PDB file of C-alpha atoms in Angstrom:
ATOM      1  CA  MET S   9     -66.923 -46.228 -31.788  1.00 44.00           C
ATOM      2  CA  THR S  10     -70.089 -45.809 -33.832  1.00 46.00           C
ATOM      3  CA  ALA S  11     -71.353 -47.767 -36.800  1.00 43.00           C
ATOM      4  CA  THR S  12     -71.468 -46.360 -40.321  1.00 43.00           C
ATOM      5  CA  ALA S  13     -73.458 -47.279 -43.415  1.00 47.00           C
ATOM      6  CA  THR S  14     -70.387 -48.853 -45.013  1.00 58.00           C
ATOM      7  CA  MET S  15     -69.030 -50.524 -41.872  1.00 72.00           C
ATOM      8  CA  PRO S  16     -71.794 -52.462 -40.070  1.00 85.00           C
ATOM      9  CA  TYR S  17     -71.061 -53.013 -36.401  1.00 92.00           C
ATOM     10  CA  THR S  18     -69.815 -56.534 -35.712  1.00 92.00           C
ATOM     11  CA  SER S  19     -68.903 -57.849 -32.283  1.00 94.00           C
ATOM     12  CA  HIS S  20     -66.249 -60.539 -32.549  1.00 94.00           C
ATOM     13  CA  ALA S  21     -66.568 -61.177 -28.804  1.00 94.00           C
ATOM     14  CA  ASP S  22     -70.196 -62.396 -28.830  1.00 92.00           C
ATOM     15  CA  LEU S  23     -69.268 -66.072 -29.019  1.00 89.00           C
ATOM     16  CA  GLY S  24     -71.904 -67.766 -26.861  1.00 88.00           C
ATOM     17  CA  GLY S  25     -73.546 -70.637 -28.707  1.00 83.00           C
ATOM     18  CA  ARG S  26     -71.296 -70.375 -31.738  1.00 83.00           C
ATOM     19  CA  ASP S  27     -69.186 -73.173 -33.177  1.00 80.00           C
ATOM     20  CA  THR S  28     -65.597 -72.046 -32.742  1.00 77.00           C
ATOM     21  CA  PRO S  29     -62.430 -73.917 -33.721  1.00 74.00           C
ATOM     22  CA  GLY S  30     -60.511 -75.727 -31.040  1.00 78.00           C
ATOM     23  CA  ARG S  31     -61.328 -76.701 -27.478  1.00 81.00           C
ATOM     24  CA  VAL S  32     -61.888 -74.375 -24.542  1.00 79.00           C
ATOM     25  CA  LEU S  33     -59.011 -75.124 -22.184  1.00 82.00           C
ATOM     26  CA  PRO S  34     -59.544 -73.955 -18.587  1.00 86.00           C
ATOM     27  CA  GLU S  35     -56.470 -72.465 -16.952  1.00 86.00           C
ATOM     28  CA  PRO S  36     -55.304 -73.036 -13.384  1.00 88.00           C
ATOM     29  CA  GLU S  37     -56.788 -70.698 -10.800  1.00 89.00           C
ATOM     30  CA  GLY S  38     -54.463 -67.746 -10.249  1.00 88.00           C
ATOM     31  CA  ALA S  39     -52.735 -67.904 -13.653  1.00 86.00           C
ATOM     32  CA  LEU S  40     -52.987 -64.170 -14.297  1.00 91.00           C
ATOM     33  CA  PHE S  41     -50.242 -63.572 -16.845  1.00 94.00           C
ATOM     34  CA  HIS S  42     -48.312 -65.603 -19.409  1.00 94.00           C
ATOM     35  CA  HIS S  43     -45.695 -63.079 -20.547  1.00 96.00           C
ATOM     36  CA  ALA S  44     -43.709 -60.347 -18.833  1.00 96.00           C
ATOM     37  CA  TRP S  45     -45.270 -57.616 -21.000  1.00 97.00           C
ATOM     38  CA  GLU S  46     -48.854 -58.416 -20.008  1.00 98.00           C
ATOM     39  CA  PRO S  47     -48.812 -56.748 -16.547  1.00 96.00           C
ATOM     40  CA  ARG S  48     -47.482 -53.609 -18.253  1.00 96.00           C
ATOM     41  CA  VAL S  49     -50.413 -53.605 -20.670  1.00 97.00           C
ATOM     42  CA  LEU S  50     -52.803 -53.950 -17.727  1.00 95.00           C
ATOM     43  CA  ALA S  51     -51.098 -51.050 -15.945  1.00 95.00           C
ATOM     44  CA  LEU S  52     -51.182 -48.832 -19.047  1.00 95.00           C
ATOM     45  CA  THR S  53     -54.863 -49.604 -19.630  1.00 96.00           C
ATOM     46  CA  LEU S  54     -55.780 -48.788 -16.027  1.00 94.00           C
ATOM     47  CA  ALA S  55     -53.701 -45.608 -16.074  1.00 95.00           C
ATOM     48  CA  MET S  56     -55.314 -44.345 -19.274  1.00 96.00           C
ATOM     49  CA  GLY S  57     -58.777 -45.357 -18.081  1.00 94.00           C
ATOM     50  CA  GLY S  58     -58.116 -43.238 -15.026  1.00 94.00           C
ATOM     51  CA  THR S  59     -57.646 -40.144 -17.207  1.00 95.00           C
ATOM     52  CA  GLY S  60     -61.351 -40.105 -18.073  1.00 95.00           C
ATOM     53  CA  SER S  61     -60.593 -40.004 -21.802  1.00 97.00           C
ATOM     54  CA  TRP S  62     -63.211 -42.732 -22.419  1.00 97.00           C
ATOM     55  CA  ASN S  63     -65.561 -44.936 -20.436  1.00 96.00           C
ATOM     56  CA  ILE S  64     -65.514 -48.703 -19.911  1.00 96.00           C
ATOM     57  CA  ASP S  65     -68.245 -49.335 -22.470  1.00 98.00           C
ATOM     58  CA  GLN S  66     -66.365 -47.403 -25.144  1.00 98.00           C
ATOM     59  CA  SER S  67     -63.272 -49.501 -24.428  1.00 98.00           C
ATOM     60  CA  ARG S  68     -65.299 -52.716 -24.650  1.00 97.00           C
ATOM     61  CA  SER S  69     -66.751 -51.564 -27.960  1.00 98.00           C
ATOM     62  CA  VAL S  70     -63.301 -50.989 -29.429  1.00 98.00           C
ATOM     63  CA  ARG S  71     -61.996 -54.341 -28.177  1.00 98.00           C
ATOM     64  CA  GLU S  72     -64.842 -56.403 -29.568  1.00 97.00           C
ATOM     65  CA  THR S  73     -64.644 -54.800 -33.034  1.00 97.00           C
ATOM     66  CA  LEU S  74     -60.936 -55.413 -33.600  1.00 97.00           C
ATOM     67  CA  PRO S  75     -60.739 -57.218 -36.974  1.00 95.00           C
ATOM     68  CA  ALA S  76     -58.066 -59.639 -35.708  1.00 96.00           C
ATOM     69  CA  TYR S  77     -59.902 -60.343 -32.417  1.00 95.00           C
ATOM     70  CA  ALA S  78     -60.124 -64.117 -32.952  1.00 91.00           C
ATOM     71  CA  ARG S  79     -56.373 -64.426 -33.572  1.00 92.00           C
ATOM     72  CA  MET S  80     -55.255 -62.352 -30.586  1.00 95.00           C
ATOM     73  CA  SER S  81     -54.586 -63.258 -26.971  1.00 94.00           C
ATOM     74  CA  TYR S  82     -56.408 -61.502 -24.144  1.00 95.00           C
ATOM     75  CA  TYR S  83     -53.787 -58.829 -23.512  1.00 97.00           C
ATOM     76  CA  GLU S  84     -53.000 -58.429 -27.196  1.00 98.00           C
ATOM     77  CA  ILE S  85     -56.645 -57.377 -27.522  1.00 98.00           C
ATOM     78  CA  TRP S  86     -56.258 -54.943 -24.633  1.00 98.00           C
ATOM     79  CA  LEU S  87     -53.108 -53.421 -26.143  1.00 98.00           C
ATOM     80  CA  ALA S  88     -54.531 -53.066 -29.658  1.00 98.00           C
ATOM     81  CA  ALA S  89     -57.692 -51.449 -28.268  1.00 98.00           C
ATOM     82  CA  LEU S  90     -55.662 -49.068 -26.111  1.00 98.00           C
ATOM     83  CA  GLU S  91     -53.647 -47.970 -29.140  1.00 97.00           C
ATOM     84  CA  ARG S  92     -56.844 -47.326 -31.107  1.00 97.00           C
ATOM     85  CA  LEU S  93     -58.541 -45.436 -28.269  1.00 98.00           C
ATOM     86  CA  MET S  94     -55.515 -43.202 -27.836  1.00 97.00           C
ATOM     87  CA  ALA S  95     -54.959 -42.741 -31.574  1.00 97.00           C
ATOM     88  CA  ASP S  96     -58.593 -41.682 -32.071  1.00 96.00           C
ATOM     89  CA  ARG S  97     -57.981 -38.922 -29.511  1.00 96.00           C
ATOM     90  CA  LEU S  98     -54.545 -37.985 -30.901  1.00 97.00           C
ATOM     91  CA  GLN S  99     -52.943 -39.051 -27.621  1.00 97.00           C
ATOM     92  CA  VAL S 100     -50.480 -41.218 -29.516  1.00 97.00           C
ATOM     93  CA  MET S 101     -49.314 -41.051 -33.118  1.00 97.00           C
ATOM     94  CA  PRO S 102     -48.397 -43.933 -35.460  1.00 96.00           C
ATOM     95  CA  ASP S 103     -44.705 -43.034 -35.493  1.00 96.00           C
ATOM     96  CA  GLU S 104     -44.658 -43.006 -31.685  1.00 96.00           C
ATOM     97  CA  ILE S 105     -46.078 -46.519 -31.613  1.00 95.00           C
ATOM     98  CA  GLU S 106     -43.480 -47.578 -34.157  1.00 95.00           C
ATOM     99  CA  ALA S 107     -40.656 -45.961 -32.187  1.00 96.00           C
ATOM    100  CA  GLY S 108     -41.913 -47.190 -28.838  1.00 92.00           C
ATOM    101  CA  ARG S 109     -41.440 -43.803 -27.212  1.00 94.00           C
ATOM    102  CA  MET S 110     -42.980 -40.337 -26.984  1.00 95.00           C
ATOM    103  CA  LEU S 111     -42.076 -38.031 -29.895  1.00 97.00           C
ATOM    104  CA  TYR S 112     -44.517 -35.157 -29.310  1.00 97.00           C
ATOM    105  CA  PRO S 113     -45.675 -33.137 -26.304  1.00 96.00           C
ATOM    106  CA  PRO S 114     -48.415 -34.948 -24.355  1.00 93.00           C
ATOM    107  CA  ARG S 115     -52.015 -33.901 -24.770  1.00 94.00           C
ATOM    108  CA  ALA S 116     -53.882 -32.698 -21.688  1.00 94.00           C
ATOM    109  CA  THR S 117     -56.273 -35.130 -19.988  1.00 95.00           C
ATOM    110  CA  LYS S 118     -59.117 -34.633 -17.523  1.00 93.00           C
ATOM    111  CA  ARG S 119     -57.070 -36.121 -14.713  1.00 94.00           C
ATOM    112  CA  VAL S 120     -53.987 -38.215 -13.973  1.00 94.00           C
ATOM    113  CA  LEU S 121     -54.011 -41.391 -11.894  1.00 93.00           C
ATOM    114  CA  GLN S 122     -51.023 -41.040  -9.581  1.00 92.00           C
ATOM    115  CA  ALA S 123     -49.201 -44.128  -8.335  1.00 91.00           C
ATOM    116  CA  SER S 124     -50.166 -43.298  -4.758  1.00 94.00           C
ATOM    117  CA  GLU S 125     -53.862 -43.336  -5.739  1.00 93.00           C
ATOM    118  CA  VAL S 126     -53.974 -46.686  -7.536  1.00 92.00           C
ATOM    119  CA  ALA S 127     -54.868 -48.923  -4.580  1.00 93.00           C
ATOM    120  CA  ALA S 128     -57.712 -46.663  -3.457  1.00 93.00           C
ATOM    121  CA  ALA S 129     -58.995 -46.243  -7.021  1.00 91.00           C
ATOM    122  CA  LEU S 130     -59.089 -49.991  -7.604  1.00 90.00           C
ATOM    123  CA  ALA S 131     -60.811 -50.582  -4.261  1.00 92.00           C
ATOM    124  CA  ARG S 132     -63.387 -47.895  -5.061  1.00 91.00           C
ATOM    125  CA  GLY S 133     -64.099 -49.159  -8.572  1.00 90.00           C
ATOM    126  CA  SER S 134     -66.563 -47.382 -10.837  1.00 91.00           C
ATOM    127  CA  PRO S 135     -70.105 -48.006  -9.569  1.00 94.00           C
ATOM    128  CA  THR S 136     -72.741 -47.855 -12.312  1.00 96.00           C
ATOM    129  CA  SER S 137     -75.878 -47.652 -10.152  1.00 97.00           C
ATOM    130  CA  ARG S 138     -77.936 -44.494 -10.660  1.00 98.00           C
ATOM    131  CA  GLN S 139     -81.234 -42.973  -9.550  1.00 97.00           C
ATOM    132  CA  VAL S 140     -84.113 -42.680 -12.028  1.00 97.00           C
ATOM    133  CA  ASP S 141     -87.614 -41.249 -11.644  1.00 97.00           C
ATOM    134  CA  ALA S 142     -89.373 -43.918 -13.699  1.00 96.00           C
ATOM    135  CA  GLN S 143     -90.796 -46.972 -11.965  1.00 97.00           C
ATOM    136  CA  PRO S 144     -89.671 -50.400 -13.210  1.00 98.00           C
ATOM    137  CA  ARG S 145     -91.796 -51.745 -16.033  1.00 98.00           C
ATOM    138  CA  PHE S 146     -91.431 -55.362 -14.876  1.00 98.00           C
ATOM    139  CA  LYS S 147     -91.524 -57.189 -11.558  1.00 98.00           C
ATOM    140  CA  VAL S 148     -90.153 -60.483 -10.267  1.00 98.00           C
ATOM    141  CA  GLY S 149     -92.091 -63.352 -11.828  1.00 97.00           C
ATOM    142  CA  ASP S 150     -93.034 -61.526 -15.043  1.00 98.00           C
ATOM    143  CA  ARG S 151     -92.578 -63.419 -18.280  1.00 98.00           C
ATOM    144  CA  VAL S 152     -90.619 -61.356 -20.801  1.00 98.00           C
ATOM    145  CA  ARG S 153     -89.182 -61.679 -24.285  1.00 98.00           C
ATOM    146  CA  THR S 154     -85.797 -60.204 -25.198  1.00 98.00           C
ATOM    147  CA  ARG S 155     -85.206 -57.914 -28.141  1.00 96.00           C
ATOM    148  CA  ALA S 156     -84.785 -59.878 -31.364  1.00 95.00           C
ATOM    149  CA  ALA S 157     -83.607 -57.136 -33.737  1.00 90.00           C
ATOM    150  CA  HIS S 158     -79.915 -56.695 -34.518  1.00 89.00           C
ATOM    151  CA  VAL S 159     -78.375 -53.397 -33.394  1.00 93.00           C
ATOM    152  CA  ASP S 160     -75.441 -51.634 -35.036  1.00 94.00           C
ATOM    153  CA  HIS S 161     -73.660 -50.735 -31.810  1.00 96.00           C
ATOM    154  CA  HIS S 162     -72.233 -52.252 -28.648  1.00 97.00           C
ATOM    155  CA  THR S 163     -74.806 -54.113 -26.580  1.00 97.00           C
ATOM    156  CA  ARG S 164     -74.717 -56.360 -23.532  1.00 97.00           C
ATOM    157  CA  LEU S 165     -77.535 -58.593 -24.755  1.00 97.00           C
ATOM    158  CA  PRO S 166     -75.824 -61.765 -26.029  1.00 96.00           C
ATOM    159  CA  ALA S 167     -76.950 -63.037 -29.416  1.00 94.00           C
ATOM    160  CA  TYR S 168     -77.833 -66.467 -28.011  1.00 95.00           C
ATOM    161  CA  ALA S 169     -80.468 -64.846 -25.758  1.00 96.00           C
ATOM    162  CA  SER S 170     -81.919 -62.607 -28.461  1.00 96.00           C
ATOM    163  CA  GLY S 171     -85.631 -63.110 -29.093  1.00 96.00           C
ATOM    164  CA  LYS S 172     -85.968 -65.608 -26.223  1.00 97.00           C
ATOM    165  CA  THR S 173     -88.610 -65.825 -23.499  1.00 97.00           C
ATOM    166  CA  GLY S 174     -87.717 -66.015 -19.813  1.00 97.00           C
ATOM    167  CA  THR S 175     -88.748 -64.961 -16.314  1.00 98.00           C
ATOM    168  CA  VAL S 176     -87.669 -61.912 -14.315  1.00 98.00           C
ATOM    169  CA  GLU S 177     -85.895 -63.195 -11.217  1.00 98.00           C
ATOM    170  CA  HIS S 178     -84.334 -60.051  -9.739  1.00 98.00           C
ATOM    171  CA  LEU S 179     -84.348 -56.248 -10.003  1.00 98.00           C
ATOM    172  CA  HIS S 180     -80.929 -54.587  -9.626  1.00 98.00           C
ATOM    173  CA  GLY S 181     -82.061 -50.971  -9.609  1.00 98.00           C
ATOM    174  CA  ALA S 182     -81.132 -48.517 -12.351  1.00 98.00           C
ATOM    175  CA  HIS S 183     -77.678 -48.657 -13.936  1.00 98.00           C
ATOM    176  CA  VAL S 184     -75.734 -46.845 -16.645  1.00 98.00           C
ATOM    177  CA  PHE S 185     -77.028 -48.115 -19.991  1.00 98.00           C
ATOM    178  CA  ALA S 186     -74.027 -49.686 -21.717  1.00 98.00           C
ATOM    179  CA  ASP S 187     -75.445 -49.323 -25.226  1.00 98.00           C
ATOM    180  CA  THR S 188     -75.646 -45.527 -25.178  1.00 98.00           C
ATOM    181  CA  ASN S 189     -72.587 -45.094 -22.973  1.00 98.00           C
ATOM    182  CA  ALA S 190     -70.476 -46.978 -25.523  1.00 98.00           C
ATOM    183  CA  GLN S 191     -71.616 -44.634 -28.279  1.00 97.00           C
ATOM    184  CA  GLY S 192     -70.795 -41.466 -26.346  1.00 96.00           C
ATOM    185  CA  LEU S 193     -74.517 -40.669 -26.041  1.00 98.00           C
ATOM    186  CA  GLY S 194     -74.507 -40.404 -22.259  1.00 97.00           C
ATOM    187  CA  GLU S 195     -75.305 -42.769 -19.407  1.00 98.00           C
ATOM    188  CA  GLN S 196     -79.110 -42.796 -19.903  1.00 98.00           C
ATOM    189  CA  PRO S 197     -79.598 -45.156 -16.905  1.00 98.00           C
ATOM    190  CA  GLN S 198     -82.316 -47.807 -17.053  1.00 98.00           C
ATOM    191  CA  TRP S 199     -83.685 -50.476 -14.761  1.00 98.00           C
ATOM    192  CA  LEU S 200     -81.596 -53.634 -14.868  1.00 98.00           C
ATOM    193  CA  TYR S 201     -83.092 -57.111 -14.390  1.00 98.00           C
ATOM    194  CA  THR S 202     -81.883 -60.672 -14.090  1.00 98.00           C
ATOM    195  CA  VAL S 203     -83.891 -62.777 -16.521  1.00 98.00           C
ATOM    196  CA  VAL S 204     -83.733 -66.571 -16.250  1.00 98.00           C
ATOM    197  CA  PHE S 205     -84.276 -68.821 -19.255  1.00 97.00           C
ATOM    198  CA  ASP S 206     -84.913 -72.536 -19.405  1.00 96.00           C
ATOM    199  CA  GLY S 207     -81.952 -74.155 -21.113  1.00 95.00           C
ATOM    200  CA  HIS S 208     -84.141 -75.550 -23.868  1.00 94.00           C
ATOM    201  CA  ALA S 209     -85.349 -72.023 -24.715  1.00 93.00           C
ATOM    202  CA  ILE S 210     -81.718 -71.076 -25.393  1.00 94.00           C
ATOM    203  CA  TRP S 211     -80.051 -74.230 -26.704  1.00 92.00           C
ATOM    204  CA  GLY S 212     -83.016 -76.320 -27.851  1.00 91.00           C
ATOM    205  CA  ALA S 213     -82.723 -80.096 -27.730  1.00 88.00           C
ATOM    206  CA  ASN S 214     -78.986 -79.859 -27.004  1.00 85.00           C
ATOM    207  CA  SER S 215     -79.623 -78.395 -23.557  1.00 91.00           C
ATOM    208  CA  ALA S 216     -78.817 -80.453 -20.481  1.00 92.00           C
ATOM    209  CA  PRO S 217     -81.878 -81.385 -18.391  1.00 92.00           C
ATOM    210  CA  GLY S 218     -82.621 -78.821 -15.708  1.00 93.00           C
ATOM    211  CA  LEU S 219     -80.222 -76.219 -17.107  1.00 95.00           C
ATOM    212  CA  ARG S 220     -81.149 -72.581 -16.454  1.00 96.00           C
ATOM    213  CA  VAL S 221     -79.402 -69.589 -18.018  1.00 96.00           C
ATOM    214  CA  SER S 222     -79.371 -66.163 -16.311  1.00 97.00           C
ATOM    215  CA  VAL S 223     -78.837 -62.918 -18.222  1.00 97.00           C
ATOM    216  CA  ASP S 224     -78.707 -59.395 -16.802  1.00 98.00           C
ATOM    217  CA  ALA S 225     -80.807 -57.280 -19.163  1.00 98.00           C
ATOM    218  CA  TRP S 226     -81.661 -53.589 -19.281  1.00 98.00           C
ATOM    219  CA  GLU S 227     -85.319 -52.646 -19.552  1.00 98.00           C
ATOM    220  CA  SER S 228     -85.150 -51.607 -23.216  1.00 98.00           C
ATOM    221  CA  TYR S 229     -84.000 -55.135 -24.075  1.00 98.00           C
ATOM    222  CA  LEU S 230     -87.323 -56.539 -22.849  1.00 98.00           C
ATOM    223  CA  GLU S 231     -90.987 -56.724 -23.811  1.00 97.00           C
ATOM    224  CA  PRO S 232     -93.853 -58.579 -22.117  1.00 97.00           C
ATOM    225  CA  GLU S 233     -94.093 -62.166 -23.314  1.00 93.00           C
ATOM    226  CA  ASN S 234     -97.490 -61.587 -24.933  1.00 84.00           C
ATOM    227  CA  THR S 235     -96.293 -58.637 -27.048  1.00 70.00           C
ATOM    228  CA  GLN S 236     -96.938 -59.246 -30.743  1.00 60.00           C
ATOM    229  CA  VAL S 237     -93.633 -59.906 -32.529  1.00 53.00           C
ATOM    230  CA  PRO S 238     -93.570 -58.309 -36.036  1.00 51.00           C
ATOM    231  CA  ARG S 239     -93.200 -60.859 -38.843  1.00 46.00           C
ATOM    232  CA  VAL S 240     -90.252 -60.475 -41.186  1.00 43.00           C
ATOM    233  CA  GLY S 241     -91.437 -58.573 -44.254  1.00 46.00           C
ATOM    234  CA  ALA S 242     -94.678 -57.447 -42.612  1.00 43.00           C
ATOM    235  CA  SER S 243     -95.814 -53.931 -43.489  1.00 38.00           C
TER     236      SER S 243
END
């Protein structure tokens, strides 16, 4: 899903550091489902993901931009996003969703995930590591500042870490760049780093003593700490 001039991109899932209504209530370990329909939504989502009709970053983009995101449960979000992904590709029509059954011949897909292949496919996963010719711009111990500008597309840089200064702690190699992959612009792999921030750099005076926050950040999210930051309104 791409942004338009009339519909600025808004992620309803980027909640870190925001004041949200109600308490966060941890659930017991192993409580996977709450309703009988939820495993079916999981199965449908995995089956359609296996067709290659979209990638994981495109599905995340659709989920986080659902207007009713804050009012929906986890698997309600998954189901609504699946309906939108399929509808955008004419794989399901509104009257089929209303009827709860297929009314038109199915559209061809790149592949079909057979039941006998599910266990192996889940065990294999979808590795995102790639090879790139460019050398990493940063090394362990470098002080870096994260991108401060807002972007009108899916991104994995959380808002609470935007424009903050931290230290590179680990290099993960090059990985599929989620930002471009979500927009259908290709994988465009980049070096991926773990950057560690002092809690006070993120949360200010409200941070607990000794708290450190780690964020995995692609190279284009980062600049050296001493890079001049443009002032708002500067020409």
